[in-house]
């Protein structure tokens, strides 16, 4: 049986602000070149371009997946994808709470909010800055498993995925091996993502410049 086509589920545009070196339409055009049937946009802590992204994707014959890489209180990242209209509404509520109740320039979600706003959302455990990957990298597997079980309680057992990223950064291979072993042990599916920040190989220096501006570094 033929394997399913790859779909990128963790992708940032310039609307991640100070990070992400491609416009949403550039990412979509590149996705079409690569014959992706769908593409998720998961900008940091906002849905500013989600509607325009969806319209443009549909015009190109690509299924849009609405998502966000949210920041949790404590600074950890988590990838959330809206599966349904209810999920989209919950994602909007979570982001609104984060901006209203937190620092305007650094919105953060209290994980306790997921108890009431987890319906219709799919959870990926995030990049290396995610809580679960971070705990696993530190050898704190039991704590990582406890977090996963909590996610399964909040979002539903079939809506949680262990996210694996191989970006050739130090520690990727070891962390991914441990994450995959943990996922198999708990019966949770794993999904590969690339934490995309630009659509062409020529764009990393621009992305680096944006990140430097964010951190006031030269």
PDB file of C-alpha atoms in Angstrom:
ATOM      1  CA  UNK A   1       0.000   0.000   0.000  1.00  0.00           C
ATOM      2  CA  UNK A   2       1.339   3.436  -0.917  1.00  0.00           C
ATOM      3  CA  UNK A   3       2.438   5.631   1.948  1.00  0.00           C
ATOM      4  CA  UNK A   4       0.483   8.770   2.776  1.00  0.00           C
ATOM      5  CA  UNK A   5       1.922  12.026   1.406  1.00  0.00           C
ATOM      6  CA  UNK A   6       3.857  14.222   3.799  1.00  0.00           C
ATOM      7  CA  UNK A   7       2.044  17.211   5.299  1.00  0.00           C
ATOM      8  CA  UNK A   8       3.873  19.865   7.299  1.00  0.00           C
ATOM      9  CA  UNK A   9       2.062  20.429  10.605  1.00  0.00           C
ATOM     10  CA  UNK A  10       4.442  22.937  12.224  1.00  0.00           C
ATOM     11  CA  UNK A  11       5.097  25.957  10.049  1.00  0.00           C
ATOM     12  CA  UNK A  12       5.783  29.630  10.753  1.00  0.00           C
ATOM     13  CA  UNK A  13       5.287  32.643   8.512  1.00  0.00           C
ATOM     14  CA  UNK A  14       6.451  36.208   9.053  1.00  0.00           C
ATOM     15  CA  UNK A  15       3.309  36.624  11.164  1.00  0.00           C
ATOM     16  CA  UNK A  16       5.151  34.870  13.965  1.00  0.00           C
ATOM     17  CA  UNK A  17       6.728  38.343  14.285  1.00  0.00           C
ATOM     18  CA  UNK A  18      10.485  38.586  14.798  1.00  0.00           C
ATOM     19  CA  UNK A  19      10.660  35.003  13.551  1.00  0.00           C
ATOM     20  CA  UNK A  20       9.665  33.468  10.233  1.00  0.00           C
ATOM     21  CA  UNK A  21      11.171  34.692   6.974  1.00  0.00           C
ATOM     22  CA  UNK A  22       8.416  33.914   4.451  1.00  0.00           C
ATOM     23  CA  UNK A  23       4.996  35.291   3.659  1.00  0.00           C
ATOM     24  CA  UNK A  24       2.121  32.817   4.036  1.00  0.00           C
ATOM     25  CA  UNK A  25       1.495  32.765   0.279  1.00  0.00           C
ATOM     26  CA  UNK A  26       5.169  31.902  -0.335  1.00  0.00           C
ATOM     27  CA  UNK A  27       4.873  28.923   1.976  1.00  0.00           C
ATOM     28  CA  UNK A  28       1.720  27.797   0.193  1.00  0.00           C
ATOM     29  CA  UNK A  29       3.234  28.136  -3.275  1.00  0.00           C
ATOM     30  CA  UNK A  30       6.216  26.077  -2.168  1.00  0.00           C
ATOM     31  CA  UNK A  31       3.857  23.500  -0.652  1.00  0.00           C
ATOM     32  CA  UNK A  32       2.088  23.218  -3.997  1.00  0.00           C
ATOM     33  CA  UNK A  33       5.445  22.713  -5.743  1.00  0.00           C
ATOM     34  CA  UNK A  34       6.143  19.870  -3.310  1.00  0.00           C
ATOM     35  CA  UNK A  35       2.673  18.369  -3.955  1.00  0.00           C
ATOM     36  CA  UNK A  36       1.518  18.748  -0.346  1.00  0.00           C
ATOM     37  CA  UNK A  37      -2.219  18.039  -0.117  1.00  0.00           C
ATOM     38  CA  UNK A  38      -2.447  20.209   3.026  1.00  0.00           C
ATOM     39  CA  UNK A  39      -0.402  22.624   5.117  1.00  0.00           C
ATOM     40  CA  UNK A  40      -0.705  23.806   8.693  1.00  0.00           C
ATOM     41  CA  UNK A  41       0.197  27.340   9.709  1.00  0.00           C
ATOM     42  CA  UNK A  42       1.251  27.507  13.353  1.00  0.00           C
ATOM     43  CA  UNK A  43       2.476  31.030  13.994  1.00  0.00           C
ATOM     44  CA  UNK A  44       3.508  32.006  17.500  1.00  0.00           C
ATOM     45  CA  UNK A  45       0.651  33.007  19.820  1.00  0.00           C
ATOM     46  CA  UNK A  46      -1.664  34.513  17.205  1.00  0.00           C
ATOM     47  CA  UNK A  47      -4.156  33.833  14.417  1.00  0.00           C
ATOM     48  CA  UNK A  48      -3.576  37.163  12.686  1.00  0.00           C
ATOM     49  CA  UNK A  49      -3.342  35.745   9.164  1.00  0.00           C
ATOM     50  CA  UNK A  50      -5.313  32.516   9.619  1.00  0.00           C
ATOM     51  CA  UNK A  51      -8.357  33.518   7.556  1.00  0.00           C
ATOM     52  CA  UNK A  52      -6.309  34.887   4.656  1.00  0.00           C
ATOM     53  CA  UNK A  53      -4.100  31.783   4.782  1.00  0.00           C
ATOM     54  CA  UNK A  54      -7.164  29.543   4.547  1.00  0.00           C
ATOM     55  CA  UNK A  55      -8.606  31.418   1.554  1.00  0.00           C
ATOM     56  CA  UNK A  56      -5.279  31.423  -0.294  1.00  0.00           C
ATOM     57  CA  UNK A  57      -4.682  27.732   0.415  1.00  0.00           C
ATOM     58  CA  UNK A  58      -8.091  26.756  -0.956  1.00  0.00           C
ATOM     59  CA  UNK A  59      -7.474  28.818  -4.111  1.00  0.00           C
ATOM     60  CA  UNK A  60      -4.300  26.766  -4.673  1.00  0.00           C
ATOM     61  CA  UNK A  61      -5.985  23.427  -4.064  1.00  0.00           C
ATOM     62  CA  UNK A  62      -4.334  22.910  -0.679  1.00  0.00           C
ATOM     63  CA  UNK A  63      -6.254  22.029   2.468  1.00  0.00           C
ATOM     64  CA  UNK A  64      -5.530  24.653   5.137  1.00  0.00           C
ATOM     65  CA  UNK A  65      -4.952  23.522   8.709  1.00  0.00           C
ATOM     66  CA  UNK A  66      -5.364  26.264  11.283  1.00  0.00           C
ATOM     67  CA  UNK A  67      -3.027  26.103  14.225  1.00  0.00           C
ATOM     68  CA  UNK A  68      -0.844  28.021  16.633  1.00  0.00           C
ATOM     69  CA  UNK A  69       2.370  27.344  18.471  1.00  0.00           C
ATOM     70  CA  UNK A  70       1.302  28.663  21.849  1.00  0.00           C
ATOM     71  CA  UNK A  71       3.487  29.696  24.746  1.00  0.00           C
ATOM     72  CA  UNK A  72       2.555  28.262  28.118  1.00  0.00           C
ATOM     73  CA  UNK A  73       3.151  29.931  31.432  1.00  0.00           C
ATOM     74  CA  UNK A  74       6.740  29.079  32.253  1.00  0.00           C
ATOM     75  CA  UNK A  75       7.856  29.607  28.654  1.00  0.00           C
ATOM     76  CA  UNK A  76       7.271  26.155  27.179  1.00  0.00           C
ATOM     77  CA  UNK A  77       5.842  25.785  23.666  1.00  0.00           C
ATOM     78  CA  UNK A  78       2.952  23.587  22.535  1.00  0.00           C
ATOM     79  CA  UNK A  79       1.497  23.054  19.054  1.00  0.00           C
ATOM     80  CA  UNK A  80      -2.297  23.221  18.797  1.00  0.00           C
ATOM     81  CA  UNK A  81      -4.305  22.446  15.642  1.00  0.00           C
ATOM     82  CA  UNK A  82      -8.002  23.200  15.224  1.00  0.00           C
ATOM     83  CA  UNK A  83      -9.804  20.052  14.070  1.00  0.00           C
ATOM     84  CA  UNK A  84     -13.344  21.479  14.169  1.00  0.00           C
ATOM     85  CA  UNK A  85     -15.183  24.785  14.385  1.00  0.00           C
ATOM     86  CA  UNK A  86     -15.466  24.236  18.141  1.00  0.00           C
ATOM     87  CA  UNK A  87     -11.718  23.719  18.263  1.00  0.00           C
ATOM     88  CA  UNK A  88     -11.132  26.959  16.374  1.00  0.00           C
ATOM     89  CA  UNK A  89     -13.413  28.800  18.808  1.00  0.00           C
ATOM     90  CA  UNK A  90     -11.535  27.318  21.759  1.00  0.00           C
ATOM     91  CA  UNK A  91      -8.199  28.277  20.226  1.00  0.00           C
ATOM     92  CA  UNK A  92      -9.437  31.866  19.842  1.00  0.00           C
ATOM     93  CA  UNK A  93     -10.586  31.904  23.460  1.00  0.00           C
ATOM     94  CA  UNK A  94      -7.267  30.561  24.741  1.00  0.00           C
ATOM     95  CA  UNK A  95      -5.298  33.167  22.812  1.00  0.00           C
ATOM     96  CA  UNK A  96      -7.623  35.952  23.955  1.00  0.00           C
ATOM     97  CA  UNK A  97      -7.197  34.923  27.591  1.00  0.00           C
ATOM     98  CA  UNK A  98      -3.431  34.784  27.140  1.00  0.00           C
ATOM     99  CA  UNK A  99      -3.286  38.326  25.754  1.00  0.00           C
ATOM    100  CA  UNK A 100      -5.768  39.852  28.188  1.00  0.00           C
ATOM    101  CA  UNK A 101      -4.571  38.177  31.378  1.00  0.00           C
ATOM    102  CA  UNK A 102      -0.854  38.131  30.598  1.00  0.00           C
ATOM    103  CA  UNK A 103       1.893  40.392  29.357  1.00  0.00           C
ATOM    104  CA  UNK A 104       0.769  42.096  26.140  1.00  0.00           C
ATOM    105  CA  UNK A 105       4.168  41.481  24.542  1.00  0.00           C
ATOM    106  CA  UNK A 106       4.567  37.973  25.941  1.00  0.00           C
ATOM    107  CA  UNK A 107       1.154  36.261  26.110  1.00  0.00           C
ATOM    108  CA  UNK A 108       1.129  32.913  27.874  1.00  0.00           C
ATOM    109  CA  UNK A 109      -1.543  30.279  28.389  1.00  0.00           C
ATOM    110  CA  UNK A 110      -2.282  28.759  31.768  1.00  0.00           C
ATOM    111  CA  UNK A 111      -2.507  24.989  31.031  1.00  0.00           C
ATOM    112  CA  UNK A 112      -5.410  24.764  33.489  1.00  0.00           C
ATOM    113  CA  UNK A 113      -7.528  26.545  30.865  1.00  0.00           C
ATOM    114  CA  UNK A 114      -7.319  23.447  28.672  1.00  0.00           C
ATOM    115  CA  UNK A 115      -9.722  21.652  30.986  1.00  0.00           C
ATOM    116  CA  UNK A 116     -12.568  23.832  29.694  1.00  0.00           C
ATOM    117  CA  UNK A 117     -11.232  24.656  26.214  1.00  0.00           C
ATOM    118  CA  UNK A 118      -9.652  21.471  24.883  1.00  0.00           C
ATOM    119  CA  UNK A 119     -12.534  20.194  22.766  1.00  0.00           C
ATOM    120  CA  UNK A 120     -11.896  20.102  19.036  1.00  0.00           C
ATOM    121  CA  UNK A 121      -8.150  20.661  19.345  1.00  0.00           C
ATOM    122  CA  UNK A 122      -5.310  18.354  18.346  1.00  0.00           C
ATOM    123  CA  UNK A 123      -2.132  18.601  20.411  1.00  0.00           C
ATOM    124  CA  UNK A 124       1.425  18.059  19.210  1.00  0.00           C
ATOM    125  CA  UNK A 125       4.015  18.087  21.983  1.00  0.00           C
ATOM    126  CA  UNK A 126       6.018  20.844  20.338  1.00  0.00           C
ATOM    127  CA  UNK A 127       9.568  21.758  19.447  1.00  0.00           C
ATOM    128  CA  UNK A 128      12.557  21.200  21.792  1.00  0.00           C
ATOM    129  CA  UNK A 129      11.176  24.111  23.833  1.00  0.00           C
ATOM    130  CA  UNK A 130       8.061  22.047  24.549  1.00  0.00           C
ATOM    131  CA  UNK A 131       7.555  20.733  28.074  1.00  0.00           C
ATOM    132  CA  UNK A 132       7.446  17.056  27.103  1.00  0.00           C
ATOM    133  CA  UNK A 133      10.504  17.135  24.795  1.00  0.00           C
ATOM    134  CA  UNK A 134      12.392  19.179  27.388  1.00  0.00           C
ATOM    135  CA  UNK A 135      11.665  16.725  30.186  1.00  0.00           C
ATOM    136  CA  UNK A 136      12.639  13.777  28.005  1.00  0.00           C
ATOM    137  CA  UNK A 137      15.907  15.461  26.996  1.00  0.00           C
ATOM    138  CA  UNK A 138      16.697  15.899  30.705  1.00  0.00           C
ATOM    139  CA  UNK A 139      16.004  12.224  31.398  1.00  0.00           C
ATOM    140  CA  UNK A 140      12.819  13.005  33.367  1.00  0.00           C
ATOM    141  CA  UNK A 141      10.706  10.503  31.463  1.00  0.00           C
ATOM    142  CA  UNK A 142       8.228   9.767  34.260  1.00  0.00           C
ATOM    143  CA  UNK A 143       7.352  13.469  34.498  1.00  0.00           C
ATOM    144  CA  UNK A 144       6.977  13.676  30.711  1.00  0.00           C
ATOM    145  CA  UNK A 145       4.594  10.707  30.769  1.00  0.00           C
ATOM    146  CA  UNK A 146       2.533  12.388  33.493  1.00  0.00           C
ATOM    147  CA  UNK A 147       2.215  15.510  31.337  1.00  0.00           C
ATOM    148  CA  UNK A 148       1.117  13.421  28.349  1.00  0.00           C
ATOM    149  CA  UNK A 149      -1.538  11.686  30.424  1.00  0.00           C
ATOM    150  CA  UNK A 150      -2.813  15.086  31.528  1.00  0.00           C
ATOM    151  CA  UNK A 151      -2.990  16.229  27.887  1.00  0.00           C
ATOM    152  CA  UNK A 152      -4.945  13.065  27.040  1.00  0.00           C
ATOM    153  CA  UNK A 153      -7.397  13.858  29.826  1.00  0.00           C
ATOM    154  CA  UNK A 154      -7.870  17.452  28.655  1.00  0.00           C
ATOM    155  CA  UNK A 155      -7.965  16.927  24.880  1.00  0.00           C
ATOM    156  CA  UNK A 156      -8.938  13.270  24.464  1.00  0.00           C
ATOM    157  CA  UNK A 157      -6.730  10.237  24.066  1.00  0.00           C
ATOM    158  CA  UNK A 158      -6.931  10.246  20.262  1.00  0.00           C
ATOM    159  CA  UNK A 159      -6.073  13.950  19.972  1.00  0.00           C
ATOM    160  CA  UNK A 160      -2.546  13.893  21.411  1.00  0.00           C
ATOM    161  CA  UNK A 161       0.574  13.249  19.310  1.00  0.00           C
ATOM    162  CA  UNK A 162       4.230  13.107  20.233  1.00  0.00           C
ATOM    163  CA  UNK A 163       6.044  15.536  17.933  1.00  0.00           C
ATOM    164  CA  UNK A 164       9.442  14.538  16.514  1.00  0.00           C
ATOM    165  CA  UNK A 165      11.741  17.130  14.954  1.00  0.00           C
ATOM    166  CA  UNK A 166      15.048  16.312  13.250  1.00  0.00           C
ATOM    167  CA  UNK A 167      16.606  19.669  12.349  1.00  0.00           C
ATOM    168  CA  UNK A 168      20.229  18.480  12.684  1.00  0.00           C
ATOM    169  CA  UNK A 169      20.606  20.374  15.950  1.00  0.00           C
ATOM    170  CA  UNK A 170      22.668  18.798  18.751  1.00  0.00           C
ATOM    171  CA  UNK A 171      20.600  16.341  20.766  1.00  0.00           C
ATOM    172  CA  UNK A 172      17.869  15.814  18.147  1.00  0.00           C
ATOM    173  CA  UNK A 173      18.570  12.133  17.539  1.00  0.00           C
ATOM    174  CA  UNK A 174      18.761  11.157  21.206  1.00  0.00           C
ATOM    175  CA  UNK A 175      15.657  13.161  22.141  1.00  0.00           C
ATOM    176  CA  UNK A 176      13.642  11.748  19.245  1.00  0.00           C
ATOM    177  CA  UNK A 177      14.613   8.186  20.116  1.00  0.00           C
ATOM    178  CA  UNK A 178      13.465   8.664  23.712  1.00  0.00           C
ATOM    179  CA  UNK A 179      10.260  10.410  22.639  1.00  0.00           C
ATOM    180  CA  UNK A 180       9.436   7.637  20.178  1.00  0.00           C
ATOM    181  CA  UNK A 181      10.054   4.953  22.784  1.00  0.00           C
ATOM    182  CA  UNK A 182       7.802   6.775  25.234  1.00  0.00           C
ATOM    183  CA  UNK A 183       5.078   7.218  22.610  1.00  0.00           C
ATOM    184  CA  UNK A 184       5.077   3.473  21.851  1.00  0.00           C
ATOM    185  CA  UNK A 185       5.001   2.647  25.546  1.00  0.00           C
ATOM    186  CA  UNK A 186       1.925   4.832  26.103  1.00  0.00           C
ATOM    187  CA  UNK A 187       0.212   3.921  22.840  1.00  0.00           C
ATOM    188  CA  UNK A 188       0.370   7.511  21.555  1.00  0.00           C
ATOM    189  CA  UNK A 189       1.094   8.109  17.848  1.00  0.00           C
ATOM    190  CA  UNK A 190       4.165  10.077  16.836  1.00  0.00           C
ATOM    191  CA  UNK A 191       4.262  12.658  14.062  1.00  0.00           C
ATOM    192  CA  UNK A 192       7.252  14.179  12.257  1.00  0.00           C
ATOM    193  CA  UNK A 193       7.434  17.950  11.755  1.00  0.00           C
ATOM    194  CA  UNK A 194      10.157  20.338  10.619  1.00  0.00           C
ATOM    195  CA  UNK A 195       9.444  23.584  12.517  1.00  0.00           C
ATOM    196  CA  UNK A 196       9.541  25.431   9.201  1.00  0.00           C
ATOM    197  CA  UNK A 197      10.496  29.131   9.310  1.00  0.00           C
ATOM    198  CA  UNK A 198      11.082  29.866   5.598  1.00  0.00           C
ATOM    199  CA  UNK A 199      10.233  28.367   2.229  1.00  0.00           C
ATOM    200  CA  UNK A 200      13.661  28.574   0.580  1.00  0.00           C
ATOM    201  CA  UNK A 201      17.123  27.574   1.722  1.00  0.00           C
ATOM    202  CA  UNK A 202      18.318  31.100   0.964  1.00  0.00           C
ATOM    203  CA  UNK A 203      16.193  32.620   3.741  1.00  0.00           C
ATOM    204  CA  UNK A 204      17.891  31.521   7.013  1.00  0.00           C
ATOM    205  CA  UNK A 205      20.007  34.681   7.286  1.00  0.00           C
ATOM    206  CA  UNK A 206      16.868  36.796   7.106  1.00  0.00           C
ATOM    207  CA  UNK A 207      15.276  34.685   9.816  1.00  0.00           C
ATOM    208  CA  UNK A 208      18.423  35.053  11.934  1.00  0.00           C
ATOM    209  CA  UNK A 209      18.243  38.816  11.496  1.00  0.00           C
ATOM    210  CA  UNK A 210      14.628  38.904  12.682  1.00  0.00           C
ATOM    211  CA  UNK A 211      15.462  36.829  15.754  1.00  0.00           C
ATOM    212  CA  UNK A 212      18.441  39.117  16.483  1.00  0.00           C
ATOM    213  CA  UNK A 213      16.138  42.159  16.371  1.00  0.00           C
ATOM    214  CA  UNK A 214      13.775  40.414  18.788  1.00  0.00           C
ATOM    215  CA  UNK A 215      16.574  39.875  21.282  1.00  0.00           C
ATOM    216  CA  UNK A 216      18.289  43.222  20.590  1.00  0.00           C
ATOM    217  CA  UNK A 217      21.435  41.490  19.394  1.00  0.00           C
ATOM    218  CA  UNK A 218      23.697  42.520  16.540  1.00  0.00           C
TER     219      UNK A 218
END
